[in-house]
Each structure stands twice: as C-alpha cells, then as structure tokens.
Coordinates of C-alpha atoms and ligand atoms in Angstrom, one line a residue:
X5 CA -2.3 -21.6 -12.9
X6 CA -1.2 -21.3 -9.1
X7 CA -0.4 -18.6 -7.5
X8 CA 3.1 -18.4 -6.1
X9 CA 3.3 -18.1 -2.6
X10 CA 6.2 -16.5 -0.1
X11 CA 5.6 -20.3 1.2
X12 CA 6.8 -21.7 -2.4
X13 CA 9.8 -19.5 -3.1
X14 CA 10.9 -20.5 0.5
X15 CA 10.4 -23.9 -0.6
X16 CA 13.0 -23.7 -3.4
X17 CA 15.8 -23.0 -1.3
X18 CA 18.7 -25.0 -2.1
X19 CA 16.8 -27.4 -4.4
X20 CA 14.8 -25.4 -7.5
X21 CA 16.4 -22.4 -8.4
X22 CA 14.2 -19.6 -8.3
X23 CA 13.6 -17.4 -11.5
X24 CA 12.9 -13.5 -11.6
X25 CA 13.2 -11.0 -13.9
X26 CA 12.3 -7.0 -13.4
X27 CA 9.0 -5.5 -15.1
X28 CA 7.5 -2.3 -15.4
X29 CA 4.8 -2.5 -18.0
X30 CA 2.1 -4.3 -19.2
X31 CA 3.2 -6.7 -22.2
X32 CA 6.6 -7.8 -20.0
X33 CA 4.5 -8.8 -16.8
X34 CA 1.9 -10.8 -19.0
X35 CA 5.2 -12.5 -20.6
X36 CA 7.5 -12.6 -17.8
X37 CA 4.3 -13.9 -15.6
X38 CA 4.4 -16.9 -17.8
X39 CA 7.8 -17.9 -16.5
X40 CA 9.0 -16.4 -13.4
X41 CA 8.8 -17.2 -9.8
X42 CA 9.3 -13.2 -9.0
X43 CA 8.2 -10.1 -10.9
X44 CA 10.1 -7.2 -9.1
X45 CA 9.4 -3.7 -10.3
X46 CA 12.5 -2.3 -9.3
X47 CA 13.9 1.3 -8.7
X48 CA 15.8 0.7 -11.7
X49 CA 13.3 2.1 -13.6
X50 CA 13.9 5.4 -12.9
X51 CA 17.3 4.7 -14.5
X52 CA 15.9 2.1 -17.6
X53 CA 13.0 4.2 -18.4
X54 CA 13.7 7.7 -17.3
X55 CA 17.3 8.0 -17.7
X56 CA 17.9 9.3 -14.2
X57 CA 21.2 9.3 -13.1
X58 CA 20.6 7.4 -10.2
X59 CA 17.4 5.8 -8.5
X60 CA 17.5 8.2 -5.6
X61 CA 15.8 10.0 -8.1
X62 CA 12.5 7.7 -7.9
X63 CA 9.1 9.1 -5.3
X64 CA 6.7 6.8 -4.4
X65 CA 4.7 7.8 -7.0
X66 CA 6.9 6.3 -9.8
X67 CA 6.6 3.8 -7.9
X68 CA 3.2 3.3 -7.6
X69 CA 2.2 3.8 -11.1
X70 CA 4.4 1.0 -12.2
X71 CA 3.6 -1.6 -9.6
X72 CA 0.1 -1.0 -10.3
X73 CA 0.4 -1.5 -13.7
X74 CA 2.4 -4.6 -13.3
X75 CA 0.4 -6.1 -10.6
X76 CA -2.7 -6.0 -12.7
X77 CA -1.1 -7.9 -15.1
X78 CA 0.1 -10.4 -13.7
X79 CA -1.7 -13.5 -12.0
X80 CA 1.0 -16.2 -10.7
X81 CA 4.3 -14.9 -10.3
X82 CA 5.1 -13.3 -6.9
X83 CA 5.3 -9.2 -7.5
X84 CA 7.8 -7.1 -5.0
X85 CA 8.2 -3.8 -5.5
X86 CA 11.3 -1.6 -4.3
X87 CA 10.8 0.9 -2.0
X88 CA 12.6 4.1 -3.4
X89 CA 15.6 6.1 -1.1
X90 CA 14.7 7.9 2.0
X91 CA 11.2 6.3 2.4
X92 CA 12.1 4.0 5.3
X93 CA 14.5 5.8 7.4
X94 CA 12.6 4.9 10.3
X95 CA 10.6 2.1 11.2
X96 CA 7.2 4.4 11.5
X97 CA 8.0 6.2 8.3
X98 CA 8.7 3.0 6.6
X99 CA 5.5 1.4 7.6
X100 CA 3.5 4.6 6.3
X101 CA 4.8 4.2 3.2
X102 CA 5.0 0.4 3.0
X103 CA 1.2 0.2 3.8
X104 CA 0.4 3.0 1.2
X105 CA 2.2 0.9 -1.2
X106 CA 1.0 -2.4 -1.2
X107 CA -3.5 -0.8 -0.5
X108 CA -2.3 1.0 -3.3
X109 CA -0.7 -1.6 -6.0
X110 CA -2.0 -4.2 -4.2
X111 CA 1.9 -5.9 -4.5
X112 CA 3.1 -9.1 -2.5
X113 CA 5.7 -8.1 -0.8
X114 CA 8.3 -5.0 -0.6
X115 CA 12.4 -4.6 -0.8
X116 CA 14.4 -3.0 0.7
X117 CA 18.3 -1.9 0.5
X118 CA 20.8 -2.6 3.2
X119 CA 22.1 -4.7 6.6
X120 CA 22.3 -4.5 9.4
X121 CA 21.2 -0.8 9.6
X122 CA 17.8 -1.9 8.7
X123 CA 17.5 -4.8 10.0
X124 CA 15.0 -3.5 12.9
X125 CA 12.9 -1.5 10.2
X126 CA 12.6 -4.8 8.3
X127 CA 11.5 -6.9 11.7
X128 CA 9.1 -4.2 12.4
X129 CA 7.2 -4.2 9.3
X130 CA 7.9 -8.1 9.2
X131 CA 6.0 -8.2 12.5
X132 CA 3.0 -6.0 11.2
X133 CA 2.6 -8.8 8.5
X134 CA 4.3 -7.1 5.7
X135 CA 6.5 -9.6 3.7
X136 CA 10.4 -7.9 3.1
X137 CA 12.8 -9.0 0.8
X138 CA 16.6 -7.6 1.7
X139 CA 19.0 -6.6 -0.7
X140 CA 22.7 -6.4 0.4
X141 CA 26.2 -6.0 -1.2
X142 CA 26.4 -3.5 -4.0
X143 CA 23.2 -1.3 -3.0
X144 CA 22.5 1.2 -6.1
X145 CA 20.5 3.9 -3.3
X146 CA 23.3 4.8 -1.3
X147 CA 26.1 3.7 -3.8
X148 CA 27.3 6.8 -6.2
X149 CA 29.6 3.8 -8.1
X150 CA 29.0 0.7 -9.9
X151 CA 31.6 -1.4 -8.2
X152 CA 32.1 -5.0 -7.3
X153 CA 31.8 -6.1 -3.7
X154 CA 33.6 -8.4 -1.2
X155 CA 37.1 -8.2 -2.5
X156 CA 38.7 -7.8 0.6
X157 CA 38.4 -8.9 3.8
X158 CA 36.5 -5.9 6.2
X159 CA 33.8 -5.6 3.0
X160 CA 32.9 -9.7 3.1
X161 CA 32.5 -9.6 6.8
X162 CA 30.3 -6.6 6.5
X163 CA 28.6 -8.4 3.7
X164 CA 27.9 -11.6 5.0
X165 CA 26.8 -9.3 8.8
X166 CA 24.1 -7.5 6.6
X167 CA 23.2 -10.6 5.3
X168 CA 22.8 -12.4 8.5
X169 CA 21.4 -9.2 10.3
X170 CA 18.6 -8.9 7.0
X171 CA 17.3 -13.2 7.5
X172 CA 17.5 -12.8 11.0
X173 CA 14.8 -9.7 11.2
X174 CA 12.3 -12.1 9.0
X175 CA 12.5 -11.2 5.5
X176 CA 11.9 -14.0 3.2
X177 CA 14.8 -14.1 0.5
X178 CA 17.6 -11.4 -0.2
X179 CA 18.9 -9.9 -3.4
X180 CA 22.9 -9.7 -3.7
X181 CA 24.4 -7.6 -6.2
X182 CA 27.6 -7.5 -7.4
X183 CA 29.8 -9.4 -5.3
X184 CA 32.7 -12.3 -5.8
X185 CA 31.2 -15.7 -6.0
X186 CA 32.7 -17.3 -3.0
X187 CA 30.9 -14.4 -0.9
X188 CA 27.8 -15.4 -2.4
X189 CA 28.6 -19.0 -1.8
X190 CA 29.3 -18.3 1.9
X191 CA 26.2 -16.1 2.6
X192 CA 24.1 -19.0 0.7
X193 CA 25.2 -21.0 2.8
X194 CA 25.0 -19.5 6.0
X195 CA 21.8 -17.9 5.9
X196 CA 18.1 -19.8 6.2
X197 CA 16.3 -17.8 3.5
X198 CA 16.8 -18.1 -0.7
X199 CA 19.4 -15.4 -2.1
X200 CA 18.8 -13.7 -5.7
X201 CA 21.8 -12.9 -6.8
X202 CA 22.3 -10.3 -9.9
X203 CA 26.2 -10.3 -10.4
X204 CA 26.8 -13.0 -7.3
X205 CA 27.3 -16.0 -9.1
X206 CA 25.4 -19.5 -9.7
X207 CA 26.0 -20.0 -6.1
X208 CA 22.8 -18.2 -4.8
X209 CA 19.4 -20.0 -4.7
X210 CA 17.8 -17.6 -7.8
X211 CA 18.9 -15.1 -10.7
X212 CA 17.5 -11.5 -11.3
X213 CA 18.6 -9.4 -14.1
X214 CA 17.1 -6.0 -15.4
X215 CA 14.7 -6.4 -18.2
X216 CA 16.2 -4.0 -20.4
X217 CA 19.8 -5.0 -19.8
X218 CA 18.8 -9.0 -20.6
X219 CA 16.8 -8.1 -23.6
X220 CA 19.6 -5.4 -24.7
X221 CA 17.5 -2.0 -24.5
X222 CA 19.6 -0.2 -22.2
X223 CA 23.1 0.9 -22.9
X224 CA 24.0 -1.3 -19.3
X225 CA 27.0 -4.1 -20.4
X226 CA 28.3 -5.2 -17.0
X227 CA 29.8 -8.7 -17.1
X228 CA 27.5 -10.5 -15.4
X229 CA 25.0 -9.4 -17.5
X230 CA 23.7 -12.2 -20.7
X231 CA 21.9 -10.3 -23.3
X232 CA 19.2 -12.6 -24.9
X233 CA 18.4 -10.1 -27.5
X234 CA 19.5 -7.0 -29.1
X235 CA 16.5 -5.2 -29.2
X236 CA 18.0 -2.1 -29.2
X237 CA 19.3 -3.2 -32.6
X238 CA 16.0 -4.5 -33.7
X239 CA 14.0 -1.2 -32.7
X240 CA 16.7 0.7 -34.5
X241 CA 16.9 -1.1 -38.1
X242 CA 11.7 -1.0 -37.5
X243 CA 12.1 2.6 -37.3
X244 CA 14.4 3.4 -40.2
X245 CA 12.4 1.0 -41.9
X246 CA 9.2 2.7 -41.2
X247 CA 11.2 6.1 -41.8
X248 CA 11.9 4.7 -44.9
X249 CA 8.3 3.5 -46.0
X250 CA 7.1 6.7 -45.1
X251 CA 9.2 9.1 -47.2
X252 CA 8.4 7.0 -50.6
X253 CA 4.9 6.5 -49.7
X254 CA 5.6 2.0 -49.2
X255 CA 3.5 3.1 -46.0
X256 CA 0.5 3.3 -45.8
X257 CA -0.4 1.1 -48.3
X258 CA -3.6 -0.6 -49.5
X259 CA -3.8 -3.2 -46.8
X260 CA -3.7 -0.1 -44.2
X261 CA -6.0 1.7 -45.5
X262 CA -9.8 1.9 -44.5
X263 CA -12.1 1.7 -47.9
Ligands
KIV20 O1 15.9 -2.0 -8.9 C1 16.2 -3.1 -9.4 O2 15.9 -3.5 -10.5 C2 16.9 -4.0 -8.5 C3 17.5 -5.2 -9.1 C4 18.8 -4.8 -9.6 C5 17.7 -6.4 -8.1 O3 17.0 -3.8 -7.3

C-alpha cells in the first residue's frame, strides 16, 4: 500500500479524479483509508457529532482529539484536518496553532476557509513547509446561511479572485462548496492546483461529501448530497429490535451467555 503523496493528488489534476470523504473515528478511517485519495476530518464534526449549531463552535481541541484518532488509523490516504474559526487570524497565530496541530495528530496537511483575505496567512505557513489546502465559495465559519454561491455576477468574480488569490499563495488543492457549476468549471479551469468540490459540480478535479450526510446519519438533505445508505433507518429499526429482545427476555440468550 503507498502512501499518498501531496505530489500524487497534484498529479491527478485534470486526468484521475480525486476521491475524499470526511472521518472522525476509527472504523470510518480504516474503511474510508481503503478507498480514498483524502481523509479530511472536518469542522463539520462539531455539527455531525455534537449538534452544534455552527462550527465556530469547534477549539482546537475537538480538533485534535479527532485527527489524532483518525490519523492513527489510517496508513495511505492523505489526512487534512480543518483548522477551526478564529485560529489563524494572523499569520503568527495561525502558524502557532498550525504547528501544534500537525506535532500533535501528526496530520498531512491543514485547511483553511477563505480568499483572498488569507491568502498571505496561507503563503506564510506554505513557506514554513506546512502543506494548506484552501476552501472558497460557500465557507460554513463565517457563513450564518446555507446558501448557494456564484449566482450573480459581483459573487463569481469574488469567487473565482479567492480562488486565484488561495493557488497563487501555494496551497496544494482547494475545496469549493456550494456554488453553480459553470463557476466551478471556470475556477477549474483557471487555476493550476486540483479543486474538491462538495456541491460544485462534476466539473472540479475531486468530490468530498460529509460522512454522515453520504451514509444518511445526519438530518443534512441538500441537493447535492447522494445518500448511499440510510443508516439512520438501519440504526433506528437494531435498536427497537434490541429494545424489543430485551423486554421478552429473546436477549440474552444461550449463545450470549458465559457457562
Ligand atoms: O468541515 C468539513 O467537513 C468541510 C467539508 C464540507 C469540505 O469543510
């Protein structure tokens, strides 16, 4: 098994698409390790796991304790890790926390949210040899709404600026969420790094989607998102089983018992 490289995903631009999925725990790295370029232990855990409102809720810690937990788990995909709101508001305090991050989980590479705003914090820790991956268009840490991106005309020249500002400071590949497919398409295009897009169309060089809203956990139904499964469903119907078993004694029975 190889280990994928920031090299390899680079590689795939415009001629393998590039597969990644989110994990937080233990049994969905081992599985998702099996298939995926990229294992990104997103924010959106604070929102999937902890049912926080938003993920400005999510500290470094949270963090820290799930990338730790993924990392060690997994042996080829690549592993990024978000860095959570209003720990890289400057290029010094983002560097602190960046370095604490990836001694600490021992992670590939970090993301971060935003353009052109950024894009100085994300050549600085570039040039201290940290690997960045951008995320622009609909950016859940400073966006209150869930709301598609690049309708009109001031938004996709914004857009497609962050974008260019984000591959131009040195990070390797760029998440875009929720925006029309010709914007993606355009940005694809026009900049030199792979795009993930999560809501942006088959036009960008990889997918992402969140782990929970694929496999149908969470109570997230967006358009763009495909659920594979409904394990919500599936959870639901073992536990009133079990439930079930338990109240007329069907559980335990002799095969789980110790004699
Ligand atoms: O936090 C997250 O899971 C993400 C993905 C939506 C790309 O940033």
């Amino acid at each position: 098994m190889q280990k994928i490289t920031i090299k390899k995903i680079l590689s795939k631009k415009n001629k393998i698409p590039i597969t990644c999925i989110t994990a937080y725990s233990k049994a969905v790295a081992q599985i998702a390790d099996r298939y995926c370029d990229i294992i990104l232990v997103g924010d959106s855990l604070g929102m999937v796991l902890h049912g926080m409102k938003t993920t400005r809720e999510v500290k470094i810690d949270h963090m820290i304790l799930y990338g730790k937990t993924v990392k060690n788990f997994v042996k080829k995909s690549l592993v990024v890790l978000d860095m959570p709101y209003r720990t890289y508001t400057n290029k010094f305090i983002a560097y602190k926390n960046a370095k604490k991050i990836i001694k600490l989980t021992r992670c590939d590479a970090i993301k971060l949210e935003g353009g052109k705003k950024i894009a100085k914090i994300i050549k600085y820790l570039v040039d201290k040899g940290i690997p960045v991956m951008g995320h622009v268009g609909l950016l859940p840490q400073s966006s209150a709404t869930f709301k598609l991106k690049g309708r009109n005309f001031m938004q996709r020249k914004k857009i497609l600026q962050d974008a260019l500002a984000v591959s131009n400071a040195g990070a390797f590949a760029i998440v875009i969420e929720c925006v029309v497919e010709s914007l993606a398409k355009k940005i694809t295009k026009s900049v030199s790094i792979p795009t993930i897009g999560i809501g942006a169309s088959k036009y960008c060089d990889g997918q992402i989607l969140v782990i929970d809203d694929m496999l149908g956990i969470s109570d997230f139904f967006p358009k763009f998102v495909k659920r594979y499964s409904n394990l919500k469903e599936i959870i639901d119907k073992s536990i009133k089983n079990y439930t079930k078993d338990v109240k007329t004694r069907r559980f335990p029975s002799s095969k789980n018992v110790y004699k």
